[in-house]
Amino acid sequence: MKSIVLTSNDWQDVLDFYAALKVGVGAPEWHGDSIDSFVDSMIWGGVNRIEAPYVINIQVEGALDPKLLSEIINLRNALRKARDSFLVNKGKGCDVSVVMEGLG
């Protein structure tokens, strides 16, 4: 499985995280900066250069802004929920493996 490593050392806010995530998954320039945009492109596919399966490993260096940490956790949870939906609705029993790790 592919591993995408994102390091938090330059992230000041949510947009910095999303910019790093876009580079990591090979998102196009027009990709949105929201949880829904990433769920669509990462789970439902056909948008990014990198397609599932992959693991996004978030390496946190120092303290993260609470809003940023909350957004990352919300994205992780939304990806988990979308995987379940994909499995039932599109995957016909096949999982799309996109996992976020590294936040504890």
XYZ file of N, CA, C and O in Angstrom, residues 3-65:
252
model
N 2.230 4.933 0.846
C 2.249 5.746 2.057
C 2.556 7.184 1.676
O 3.527 7.452 0.971
N 1.712 8.097 2.115
C 1.899 9.525 1.893
C 2.199 10.137 3.253
O 1.382 10.055 4.171
N 3.372 10.728 3.394
C 3.783 11.303 4.667
C 3.617 12.820 4.601
O 4.150 13.468 3.700
N 2.860 13.356 5.543
C 2.671 14.792 5.671
C 3.225 15.224 7.018
O 2.856 14.658 8.045
N 4.084 16.240 7.010
C 4.705 16.720 8.240
C 4.186 18.116 8.561
O 4.175 18.994 7.696
N 3.785 18.306 9.793
C 3.074 19.522 10.199
C 3.956 20.729 10.479
O 3.438 21.779 10.856
N 5.250 20.650 10.255
C 6.141 21.723 10.705
C 5.844 23.102 10.105
O 6.182 24.104 10.715
N 5.222 23.201 8.943
C 4.928 24.500 8.332
C 3.448 24.860 8.357
O 3.047 25.841 7.746
N 2.635 24.096 9.037
C 1.195 24.344 9.017
C 0.815 25.359 10.096
O 0.989 25.104 11.283
N 0.277 26.472 9.642
C -0.224 27.476 10.573
C -1.742 27.398 10.711
O -2.290 27.792 11.727
N -2.400 26.902 9.667
C -3.863 26.851 9.676
C -4.356 25.726 8.775
O -3.562 24.977 8.193
N -5.665 25.622 8.652
C -6.293 24.554 7.879
C -5.860 24.598 6.410
O -5.614 23.562 5.802
N -5.760 25.791 5.853
C -5.383 25.896 4.437
C -3.973 25.369 4.182
O -3.707 24.801 3.121
N -3.070 25.537 5.144
C -1.719 24.972 5.005
C -1.784 23.444 4.971
O -1.095 22.805 4.173
N -2.592 22.870 5.839
C -2.767 21.415 5.847
C -3.348 20.941 4.522
O -2.868 19.990 3.920
N -4.401 21.607 4.059
C -5.030 21.211 2.798
C -4.062 21.353 1.624
O -4.064 20.526 0.713
N -3.233 22.373 1.636
C -2.240 22.533 0.566
C -1.274 21.352 0.560
O -0.945 20.809 -0.505
N -0.821 20.926 1.738
C 0.079 19.775 1.832
C -0.620 18.494 1.396
O -0.036 17.663 0.695
N -1.886 18.338 1.788
C -2.644 17.154 1.412
C -2.857 17.105 -0.104
O -2.749 16.032 -0.717
N -3.130 18.248 -0.711
C -3.296 18.297 -2.171
C -2.038 17.820 -2.879
O -2.112 17.043 -3.840
N -0.889 18.283 -2.419
C 0.376 17.837 -3.013
C 0.537 16.338 -2.800
O 0.897 15.598 -3.718
N 0.247 15.871 -1.605
C 0.408 14.459 -1.274
C -0.409 13.525 -2.147
O 0.077 12.473 -2.558
N -1.652 13.903 -2.442
C -2.522 13.029 -3.243
C -2.501 13.388 -4.722
O -3.142 12.741 -5.537
N -1.757 14.445 -5.071
C -1.694 14.852 -6.469
C -2.985 15.468 -6.965
O -3.428 15.196 -8.080
N -3.589 16.313 -6.143
C -4.852 16.956 -6.515
C -4.616 18.019 -7.584
O -3.568 18.665 -7.608
N -5.607 18.216 -8.447
C -5.495 19.270 -9.460
C -5.611 20.654 -8.827
O -6.092 20.795 -7.697
N -5.194 21.683 -9.558
C -5.228 23.056 -9.050
C -6.619 23.487 -8.603
O -6.758 24.246 -7.653
N -7.639 23.020 -9.277
C -9.003 23.464 -9.005
C -9.648 22.741 -7.812
O -10.773 23.043 -7.448
N -8.934 21.818 -7.190
C -9.474 21.046 -6.060
C -9.884 21.984 -4.931
O -9.173 22.922 -4.590
N -11.013 21.725 -4.318
C -11.519 22.543 -3.221
C -10.768 22.345 -1.918
O -9.979 21.412 -1.761
N -11.017 23.241 -0.982
C -10.395 23.221 0.341
C -11.449 22.955 1.407
O -11.735 23.806 2.250
N -12.035 21.769 1.361
C -13.042 21.412 2.355
C -13.027 19.901 2.564
O -12.505 19.148 1.734
N -13.615 19.491 3.653
C -13.727 18.062 3.939
C -14.474 17.359 2.810
O -14.038 16.314 2.316
N -15.594 17.939 2.372
C -16.372 17.313 1.300
C -15.559 17.145 0.018
O -15.661 16.119 -0.656
N -14.747 18.142 -0.319
C -13.911 18.049 -1.523
C -12.930 16.890 -1.434
O -12.744 16.143 -2.398
N -12.308 16.730 -0.276
C -11.333 15.643 -0.124
C -12.012 14.284 -0.056
O -11.497 13.316 -0.606
N -13.165 14.198 0.590
C -13.906 12.930 0.598
C -14.250 12.535 -0.828
O -14.040 11.386 -1.239
N -14.761 13.476 -1.604
C -15.125 13.176 -2.996
C -13.929 12.671 -3.793
O -14.016 11.654 -4.484
N -12.825 13.372 -3.697
C -11.681 12.994 -4.540
C -10.924 11.778 -4.019
O -10.417 10.979 -4.809
N -10.864 11.610 -2.708
C -10.069 10.522 -2.143
C -10.842 9.209 -2.072
O -10.263 8.145 -2.280
N -12.121 9.260 -1.773
C -12.905 8.032 -1.641
C -13.584 7.677 -2.952
O -13.508 6.547 -3.424
N -14.272 8.625 -3.546
C -15.033 8.330 -4.769
C -14.127 8.310 -5.996
O -14.454 7.690 -7.006
N -12.969 8.983 -5.934
C -11.913 8.838 -6.930
C -12.118 9.549 -8.256
O -13.072 10.276 -8.459
N -11.138 9.325 -9.144
C -11.183 9.883 -10.478
C -10.742 11.330 -10.584
O -10.924 11.949 -11.624
N -10.137 11.874 -9.543
C -9.737 13.283 -9.543
C -8.230 13.439 -9.356
O -7.583 14.167 -10.101
N -7.673 12.770 -8.363
C -6.267 12.940 -7.987
C -5.353 11.987 -8.758
O -5.794 10.955 -9.246
N -4.080 12.357 -8.842
C -3.100 11.467 -9.485
C -2.920 10.175 -8.694
O -2.718 9.116 -9.264
N -2.982 10.267 -7.365
C -2.826 9.099 -6.505
C -4.225 8.563 -6.194
O -5.077 9.291 -5.689
N -4.444 7.307 -6.499
C -5.731 6.661 -6.216
C -5.530 5.606 -5.125
O -4.434 5.083 -4.945
N -6.593 5.290 -4.424
C -6.560 4.278 -3.372
C -6.104 2.946 -3.956
O -6.324 2.690 -5.138
N -5.438 2.149 -3.140
C -5.276 2.248 -1.688
C -4.034 3.046 -1.301
O -3.012 3.007 -1.989
N -4.145 3.774 -0.192
C -2.992 4.451 0.384
C -3.266 4.818 1.837
O -4.408 4.839 2.288
N -2.169 5.099 2.539
C -2.213 5.554 3.923
C -1.615 6.951 3.960
O -0.557 7.180 3.369
N -2.297 7.854 4.622
C -1.747 9.190 4.850
C -1.244 9.211 6.278
O -2.022 9.076 7.223
N 0.056 9.343 6.433
C 0.674 9.357 7.752
C 0.989 10.802 8.108
O 1.825 11.435 7.471
N 0.319 11.311 9.115
C 0.515 12.691 9.549
C 1.507 12.702 10.700
O 1.253 12.116 11.752
N 2.645 13.351 10.460
C 3.675 13.469 11.481
C 3.593 14.865 12.076
O 3.868 15.860 11.408
N 3.180 14.918 13.329
C 2.986 16.190 14.008
C 4.279 16.595 14.699
O 4.836 15.847 15.500
N 4.747 17.787 14.348
C 5.940 18.349 14.974
C 5.527 19.612 15.703
O 5.138 20.595 15.074
N 5.567 19.572 17.021
C 5.118 20.707 17.813
C 3.614 20.670 18.019
O 2.934 19.713 17.653
N 3.103 21.743 18.574
C 1.668 21.831 18.868
C 0.923 22.335 17.640
O 1.397 23.208 16.934
N -0.248 21.760 17.401
C -1.112 22.221 16.319
C -2.176 23.155 16.880
O -2.646 22.963 17.994
N -2.544 24.140 16.080
C -3.656 25.002 16.414
C -4.882 24.133 16.667
O -5.140 23.194 15.898
